[in-house]
Amino acid sequence: MIINHEYPFNKVEHEYFKEIVNNLNPQFKLISRNTLKSDCMGIYQEEKRKLYKFLDKLDSRISCTIDLWSSEHTKDAYLCLTCHFVDEEWVLQKKILSFVKMEGDHTGDDISKVVMDCLLK
């Protein structure tokens, strides 16, 4: 639920969420947000490993694109690296390879360094 609906990890600590879960099943023990975060990061690492294994066996070429934007509230900048490819059924697919906080200026040199770091990882 947290991953599919992109809820924050502290959702499990919300008063009404706890109440609803308790009403559905009083014996259910909620996990902490730290345990939830750890579990989600484990799922992320496993999915990343599967994606890299899949891309390693891919017969077609891939095309990479980047999106770069800044948060209106915090002024933090983020970079998303996405790969696009045609699968065996000739359907265009896309997969996010990396999503990182962008440090430094938004110059071409700085952006290319971040993209290269993402690709090398």
PDB file of N, CA and C in Angstrom, residues 41-114:
ATOM      1  N   MET A  41      13.171  -0.327   1.172  1.00  0.00           N
ATOM      2  CA  MET A  41      14.491  -0.234   0.555  1.00  0.00           C
ATOM      3  C   MET A  41      14.971  -1.613   0.107  1.00  0.00           C
ATOM      4  N   GLY A  42      14.606  -2.647   0.852  1.00  0.00           N
ATOM      5  CA  GLY A  42      14.931  -4.012   0.441  1.00  0.00           C
ATOM      6  C   GLY A  42      14.228  -4.384  -0.854  1.00  0.00           C
ATOM      7  N   ILE A  43      12.958  -4.014  -0.960  1.00  0.00           N
ATOM      8  CA  ILE A  43      12.193  -4.257  -2.192  1.00  0.00           C
ATOM      9  C   ILE A  43      12.811  -3.469  -3.340  1.00  0.00           C
ATOM     10  N   TYR A  44      13.176  -2.221  -3.081  1.00  0.00           N
ATOM     11  CA  TYR A  44      13.808  -1.381  -4.100  1.00  0.00           C
ATOM     12  C   TYR A  44      15.100  -2.028  -4.612  1.00  0.00           C
ATOM     13  N   GLN A  45      15.949  -2.490  -3.700  1.00  0.00           N
ATOM     14  CA  GLN A  45      17.216  -3.102  -4.105  1.00  0.00           C
ATOM     15  C   GLN A  45      16.978  -4.365  -4.931  1.00  0.00           C
ATOM     16  N   GLU A  46      15.993  -5.171  -4.542  1.00  0.00           N
ATOM     17  CA  GLU A  46      15.677  -6.392  -5.293  1.00  0.00           C
ATOM     18  C   GLU A  46      15.148  -6.054  -6.684  1.00  0.00           C
ATOM     19  N   GLU A  47      14.260  -5.078  -6.787  1.00  0.00           N
ATOM     20  CA  GLU A  47      13.717  -4.664  -8.085  1.00  0.00           C
ATOM     21  C   GLU A  47      14.809  -4.067  -8.966  1.00  0.00           C
ATOM     22  N   LYS A  48      15.711  -3.326  -8.369  1.00  0.00           N
ATOM     23  CA  LYS A  48      16.837  -2.747  -9.110  1.00  0.00           C
ATOM     24  C   LYS A  48      17.724  -3.856  -9.672  1.00  0.00           C
ATOM     25  N   ARG A  49      18.004  -4.866  -8.847  1.00  0.00           N
ATOM     26  CA  ARG A  49      18.810  -5.997  -9.286  1.00  0.00           C
ATOM     27  C   ARG A  49      18.138  -6.727 -10.451  1.00  0.00           C
ATOM     28  N   LYS A  50      16.819  -6.935 -10.353  1.00  0.00           N
ATOM     29  CA  LYS A  50      16.080  -7.604 -11.429  1.00  0.00           C
ATOM     30  C   LYS A  50      16.076  -6.769 -12.702  1.00  0.00           C
ATOM     31  N   LEU A  51      15.943  -5.447 -12.573  1.00  0.00           N
ATOM     32  CA  LEU A  51      15.957  -4.571 -13.743  1.00  0.00           C
ATOM     33  C   LEU A  51      17.311  -4.624 -14.445  1.00  0.00           C
ATOM     34  N   TYR A  52      18.384  -4.541 -13.698  1.00  0.00           N
ATOM     35  CA  TYR A  52      19.716  -4.585 -14.303  1.00  0.00           C
ATOM     36  C   TYR A  52      19.966  -5.927 -14.972  1.00  0.00           C
ATOM     37  N   LYS A  53      19.505  -6.999 -14.372  1.00  0.00           N
ATOM     38  CA  LYS A  53      19.641  -8.327 -14.976  1.00  0.00           C
ATOM     39  C   LYS A  53      18.839  -8.389 -16.277  1.00  0.00           C
ATOM     40  N   PHE A  54      17.626  -7.819 -16.258  1.00  0.00           N
ATOM     41  CA  PHE A  54      16.783  -7.770 -17.448  1.00  0.00           C
ATOM     42  C   PHE A  54      17.444  -6.955 -18.554  1.00  0.00           C
ATOM     43  N   LEU A  55      17.952  -5.765 -18.211  1.00  0.00           N
ATOM     44  CA  LEU A  55      18.583  -4.897 -19.208  1.00  0.00           C
ATOM     45  C   LEU A  55      19.853  -5.524 -19.771  1.00  0.00           C
ATOM     46  N   ASP A  56      20.551  -6.292 -18.966  1.00  0.00           N
ATOM     47  CA  ASP A  56      21.766  -6.952 -19.422  1.00  0.00           C
ATOM     48  C   ASP A  56      21.471  -7.972 -20.523  1.00  0.00           C
ATOM     49  N   LYS A  57      20.283  -8.579 -20.480  1.00  0.00           N
ATOM     50  CA  LYS A  57      19.901  -9.590 -21.474  1.00  0.00           C
ATOM     51  C   LYS A  57      19.098  -9.002 -22.632  1.00  0.00           C
ATOM     52  N   LEU A  58      18.780  -7.734 -22.570  1.00  0.00           N
ATOM     53  CA  LEU A  58      17.958  -7.089 -23.591  1.00  0.00           C
ATOM     54  C   LEU A  58      18.696  -7.048 -24.925  1.00  0.00           C
ATOM     55  N   ASP A  59      18.013  -7.499 -25.984  1.00  0.00           N
ATOM     56  CA  ASP A  59      18.623  -7.516 -27.314  1.00  0.00           C
ATOM     57  C   ASP A  59      18.531  -6.179 -28.036  1.00  0.00           C
ATOM     58  N   SER A  60      17.577  -5.368 -27.661  1.00  0.00           N
ATOM     59  CA  SER A  60      17.402  -4.096 -28.364  1.00  0.00           C
ATOM     60  C   SER A  60      18.289  -3.012 -27.742  1.00  0.00           C
ATOM     61  N   ARG A  61      18.325  -1.896 -28.414  1.00  0.00           N
ATOM     62  CA  ARG A  61      19.051  -0.746 -27.896  1.00  0.00           C
ATOM     63  C   ARG A  61      18.155  -0.001 -26.918  1.00  0.00           C
ATOM     64  N   ILE A  62      18.782   0.824 -26.095  1.00  0.00           N
ATOM     65  CA  ILE A  62      18.008   1.667 -25.194  1.00  0.00           C
ATOM     66  C   ILE A  62      18.357   3.120 -25.456  1.00  0.00           C
ATOM     67  N   SER A  63      17.413   3.971 -25.133  1.00  0.00           N
ATOM     68  CA  SER A  63      17.622   5.409 -25.225  1.00  0.00           C
ATOM     69  C   SER A  63      17.372   5.973 -23.831  1.00  0.00           C
ATOM     70  N   CYS A  64      18.249   6.839 -23.382  1.00  0.00           N
ATOM     71  CA  CYS A  64      18.105   7.421 -22.049  1.00  0.00           C
ATOM     72  C   CYS A  64      17.664   8.876 -22.144  1.00  0.00           C
ATOM     73  N   THR A  65      16.800   9.262 -21.235  1.00  0.00           N
ATOM     74  CA  THR A  65      16.378  10.661 -21.114  1.00  0.00           C
ATOM     75  C   THR A  65      16.538  11.077 -19.662  1.00  0.00           C
ATOM     76  N   ILE A  66      16.671  12.386 -19.468  1.00  0.00           N
ATOM     77  CA  ILE A  66      16.715  12.909 -18.103  1.00  0.00           C
ATOM     78  C   ILE A  66      15.637  13.970 -17.944  1.00  0.00           C
ATOM     79  N   ASP A  67      15.122  14.028 -16.751  1.00  0.00           N
ATOM     80  CA  ASP A  67      14.229  15.111 -16.339  1.00  0.00           C
ATOM     81  C   ASP A  67      14.883  15.757 -15.135  1.00  0.00           C
ATOM     82  N   LEU A  68      14.912  17.063 -15.122  1.00  0.00           N
ATOM     83  CA  LEU A  68      15.517  17.803 -14.028  1.00  0.00           C
ATOM     84  C   LEU A  68      14.537  18.876 -13.591  1.00  0.00           C
ATOM     85  N   TRP A  69      14.249  18.910 -12.310  1.00  0.00           N
ATOM     86  CA  TRP A  69      13.341  19.933 -11.814  1.00  0.00           C
ATOM     87  C   TRP A  69      13.674  20.290 -10.384  1.00  0.00           C
ATOM     88  N   SER A  70      13.137  21.429  -9.947  1.00  0.00           N
ATOM     89  CA  SER A  70      13.379  21.926  -8.595  1.00  0.00           C
ATOM     90  C   SER A  70      12.076  21.999  -7.837  1.00  0.00           C
ATOM     91  N   SER A  71      12.152  21.678  -6.560  1.00  0.00           N
ATOM     92  CA  SER A  71      10.990  21.786  -5.681  1.00  0.00           C
ATOM     93  C   SER A  71      10.675  23.261  -5.458  1.00  0.00           C
ATOM     94  N   GLU A  72       9.420  23.599  -5.596  1.00  0.00           N
ATOM     95  CA  GLU A  72       9.008  24.982  -5.404  1.00  0.00           C
ATOM     96  C   GLU A  72       9.173  25.414  -3.949  1.00  0.00           C
ATOM     97  N   HIS A  73       8.989  24.474  -3.024  1.00  0.00           N
ATOM     98  CA  HIS A  73       9.009  24.811  -1.600  1.00  0.00           C
ATOM     99  C   HIS A  73      10.412  24.784  -0.998  1.00  0.00           C
ATOM    100  N   THR A  74      11.186  23.762  -1.338  1.00  0.00           N
ATOM    101  CA  THR A  74      12.499  23.611  -0.706  1.00  0.00           C
ATOM    102  C   THR A  74      13.643  24.078  -1.588  1.00  0.00           C
ATOM    103  N   LYS A  75      13.370  24.299  -2.863  1.00  0.00           N
ATOM    104  CA  LYS A  75      14.383  24.694  -3.849  1.00  0.00           C
ATOM    105  C   LYS A  75      15.409  23.585  -4.117  1.00  0.00           C
ATOM    106  N   ASP A  76      15.136  22.372  -3.632  1.00  0.00           N
ATOM    107  CA  ASP A  76      16.007  21.230  -3.941  1.00  0.00           C
ATOM    108  C   ASP A  76      15.770  20.818  -5.385  1.00  0.00           C
ATOM    109  N   ALA A  77      16.846  20.392  -6.039  1.00  0.00           N
ATOM    110  CA  ALA A  77      16.750  19.945  -7.427  1.00  0.00           C
ATOM    111  C   ALA A  77      16.874  18.429  -7.489  1.00  0.00           C
ATOM    112  N   TYR A  78      16.136  17.817  -8.419  1.00  0.00           N
ATOM    113  CA  TYR A  78      16.134  16.367  -8.577  1.00  0.00           C
ATOM    114  C   TYR A  78      16.341  16.013 -10.042  1.00  0.00           C
ATOM    115  N   LEU A  79      17.026  14.892 -10.260  1.00  0.00           N
ATOM    116  CA  LEU A  79      17.267  14.401 -11.597  1.00  0.00           C
ATOM    117  C   LEU A  79      16.740  12.973 -11.684  1.00  0.00           C
ATOM    118  N   CYS A  80      15.996  12.704 -12.746  1.00  0.00           N
ATOM    119  CA  CYS A  80      15.464  11.364 -12.987  1.00  0.00           C
ATOM    120  C   CYS A  80      16.017  10.875 -14.325  1.00  0.00           C
ATOM    121  N   LEU A  81      16.684   9.725 -14.285  1.00  0.00           N
ATOM    122  CA  LEU A  81      17.255   9.105 -15.478  1.00  0.00           C
ATOM    123  C   LEU A  81      16.375   7.927 -15.870  1.00  0.00           C
ATOM    124  N   THR A  82      15.840   7.983 -17.089  1.00  0.00           N
ATOM    125  CA  THR A  82      14.907   6.959 -17.572  1.00  0.00           C
ATOM    126  C   THR A  82      15.452   6.334 -18.843  1.00  0.00           C
ATOM    127  N   CYS A  83      15.294   5.015 -18.966  1.00  0.00           N
ATOM    128  CA  CYS A  83      15.668   4.351 -20.216  1.00  0.00           C
ATOM    129  C   CYS A  83      14.405   3.913 -20.945  1.00  0.00           C
ATOM    130  N   HIS A  84      14.449   3.989 -22.263  1.00  0.00           N
ATOM    131  CA  HIS A  84      13.331   3.611 -23.126  1.00  0.00           C
ATOM    132  C   HIS A  84      13.840   2.540 -24.090  1.00  0.00           C
ATOM    133  N   PHE A  85      12.999   1.548 -24.357  1.00  0.00           N
ATOM    134  CA  PHE A  85      13.391   0.476 -25.271  1.00  0.00           C
ATOM    135  C   PHE A  85      12.144  -0.198 -25.826  1.00  0.00           C
ATOM    136  N   VAL A  86      12.332  -0.938 -26.886  1.00  0.00           N
ATOM    137  CA  VAL A  86      11.246  -1.703 -27.503  1.00  0.00           C
ATOM    138  C   VAL A  86      11.420  -3.162 -27.077  1.00  0.00           C
ATOM    139  N   ASP A  87      10.357  -3.743 -26.511  1.00  0.00           N
ATOM    140  CA  ASP A  87      10.455  -5.129 -26.042  1.00  0.00           C
ATOM    141  C   ASP A  87      10.231  -6.123 -27.183  1.00  0.00           C
ATOM    142  N   GLU A  88      10.180  -7.416 -26.836  1.00  0.00           N
ATOM    143  CA  GLU A  88      10.055  -8.481 -27.840  1.00  0.00           C
ATOM    144  C   GLU A  88       8.763  -8.388 -28.646  1.00  0.00           C
ATOM    145  N   GLU A  89       7.718  -7.790 -28.057  1.00  0.00           N
ATOM    146  CA  GLU A  89       6.433  -7.630 -28.766  1.00  0.00           C
ATOM    147  C   GLU A  89       6.328  -6.274 -29.468  1.00  0.00           C
ATOM    148  N   TRP A  90       7.433  -5.587 -29.600  1.00  0.00           N
ATOM    149  CA  TRP A  90       7.490  -4.278 -30.240  1.00  0.00           C
ATOM    150  C   TRP A  90       6.655  -3.221 -29.522  1.00  0.00           C
ATOM    151  N   VAL A  91       6.638  -3.332 -28.199  1.00  0.00           N
ATOM    152  CA  VAL A  91       5.938  -2.346 -27.374  1.00  0.00           C
ATOM    153  C   VAL A  91       6.999  -1.470 -26.698  1.00  0.00           C
ATOM    154  N   LEU A  92       6.809  -0.171 -26.818  1.00  0.00           N
ATOM    155  CA  LEU A  92       7.737   0.761 -26.199  1.00  0.00           C
ATOM    156  C   LEU A  92       7.608   0.673 -24.676  1.00  0.00           C
ATOM    157  N   GLN A  93       8.735   0.476 -24.017  1.00  0.00           N
ATOM    158  CA  GLN A  93       8.781   0.379 -22.564  1.00  0.00           C
ATOM    159  C   GLN A  93       9.670   1.479 -22.014  1.00  0.00           C
ATOM    160  N   LYS A  94       9.454   1.823 -20.746  1.00  0.00           N
ATOM    161  CA  LYS A  94      10.359   2.754 -20.086  1.00  0.00           C
ATOM    162  C   LYS A  94      10.537   2.322 -18.640  1.00  0.00           C
ATOM    163  N   LYS A  95      11.742   2.519 -18.150  1.00  0.00           N
ATOM    164  CA  LYS A  95      12.096   2.155 -16.783  1.00  0.00           C
ATOM    165  C   LYS A  95      12.958   3.260 -16.190  1.00  0.00           C
ATOM    166  N   ILE A  96      12.671   3.616 -14.958  1.00  0.00           N
ATOM    167  CA  ILE A  96      13.490   4.603 -14.264  1.00  0.00           C
ATOM    168  C   ILE A  96      14.755   3.911 -13.772  1.00  0.00           C
ATOM    169  N   LEU A  97      15.892   4.424 -14.174  1.00  0.00           N
ATOM    170  CA  LEU A  97      17.178   3.871 -13.754  1.00  0.00           C
ATOM    171  C   LEU A  97      17.675   4.511 -12.463  1.00  0.00           C
ATOM    172  N   SER A  98      17.402   5.794 -12.309  1.00  0.00           N
ATOM    173  CA  SER A  98      17.904   6.494 -11.135  1.00  0.00           C
ATOM    174  C   SER A  98      17.080   7.746 -10.881  1.00  0.00           C
ATOM    175  N   PHE A  99      16.934   8.066  -9.622  1.00  0.00           N
ATOM    176  CA  PHE A  99      16.254   9.283  -9.194  1.00  0.00           C
ATOM    177  C   PHE A  99      17.091   9.838  -8.050  1.00  0.00           C
ATOM    178  N   VAL A 100      17.760  10.957  -8.290  1.00  0.00           N
ATOM    179  CA  VAL A 100      18.707  11.479  -7.310  1.00  0.00           C
ATOM    180  C   VAL A 100      18.502  12.968  -7.066  1.00  0.00           C
ATOM    181  N   LYS A 101      18.919  13.385  -5.888  1.00  0.00           N
ATOM    182  CA  LYS A 101      18.940  14.808  -5.579  1.00  0.00           C
ATOM    183  C   LYS A 101      20.149  15.403  -6.283  1.00  0.00           C
ATOM    184  N   MET A 102      19.932  16.479  -6.990  1.00  0.00           N
ATOM    185  CA  MET A 102      20.979  17.124  -7.785  1.00  0.00           C
ATOM    186  C   MET A 102      21.683  18.162  -6.923  1.00  0.00           C
ATOM    187  N   GLU A 103      22.969  17.945  -6.721  1.00  0.00           N
ATOM    188  CA  GLU A 103      23.783  18.909  -5.973  1.00  0.00           C
ATOM    189  C   GLU A 103      24.526  19.794  -6.968  1.00  0.00           C
ATOM    190  N   GLY A 104      24.852  20.988  -6.571  1.00  0.00           N
ATOM    191  CA  GLY A 104      25.630  21.879  -7.430  1.00  0.00           C
ATOM    192  C   GLY A 104      24.756  22.650  -8.407  1.00  0.00           C
ATOM    193  N   ASP A 105      25.417  23.260  -9.370  1.00  0.00           N
ATOM    194  CA  ASP A 105      24.733  24.067 -10.377  1.00  0.00           C
ATOM    195  C   ASP A 105      24.076  23.178 -11.428  1.00  0.00           C
ATOM    196  N   HIS A 106      23.203  23.784 -12.205  1.00  0.00           N
ATOM    197  CA  HIS A 106      22.528  23.048 -13.277  1.00  0.00           C
ATOM    198  C   HIS A 106      23.236  23.265 -14.613  1.00  0.00           C
ATOM    199  N   THR A 107      24.536  23.279 -14.570  1.00  0.00           N
ATOM    200  CA  THR A 107      25.306  23.429 -15.805  1.00  0.00           C
ATOM    201  C   THR A 107      25.373  22.089 -16.521  1.00  0.00           C
ATOM    202  N   GLY A 108      25.688  22.141 -17.799  1.00  0.00           N
ATOM    203  CA  GLY A 108      25.816  20.914 -18.577  1.00  0.00           C
ATOM    204  C   GLY A 108      26.862  19.976 -17.999  1.00  0.00           C
ATOM    205  N   ASP A 109      27.973  20.533 -17.514  1.00  0.00           N
ATOM    206  CA  ASP A 109      29.035  19.705 -16.931  1.00  0.00           C
ATOM    207  C   ASP A 109      28.556  18.997 -15.668  1.00  0.00           C
ATOM    208  N   ASP A 110      27.884  19.730 -14.786  1.00  0.00           N
ATOM    209  CA  ASP A 110      27.401  19.128 -13.542  1.00  0.00           C
ATOM    210  C   ASP A 110      26.339  18.066 -13.815  1.00  0.00           C
ATOM    211  N   ILE A 111      25.439  18.359 -14.740  1.00  0.00           N
ATOM    212  CA  ILE A 111      24.388  17.396 -15.081  1.00  0.00           C
ATOM    213  C   ILE A 111      25.008  16.141 -15.683  1.00  0.00           C
ATOM    214  N   SER A 112      25.979  16.314 -16.584  1.00  0.00           N
ATOM    215  CA  SER A 112      26.598  15.141 -17.215  1.00  0.00           C
ATOM    216  C   SER A 112      27.342  14.291 -16.188  1.00  0.00           C
ATOM    217  N   LYS A 113      27.947  14.908 -15.181  1.00  0.00           N
ATOM    218  CA  LYS A 113      28.626  14.148 -14.123  1.00  0.00           C
ATOM    219  C   LYS A 113      27.618  13.305 -13.332  1.00  0.00           C
ATOM    220  N   VAL A 114      26.478  13.890 -13.001  1.00  0.00           N
ATOM    221  CA  VAL A 114      25.455  13.157 -12.256  1.00  0.00           C
ATOM    222  C   VAL A 114      24.922  11.998 -13.094  1.00  0.00           C
TER     223      VAL A 114
END
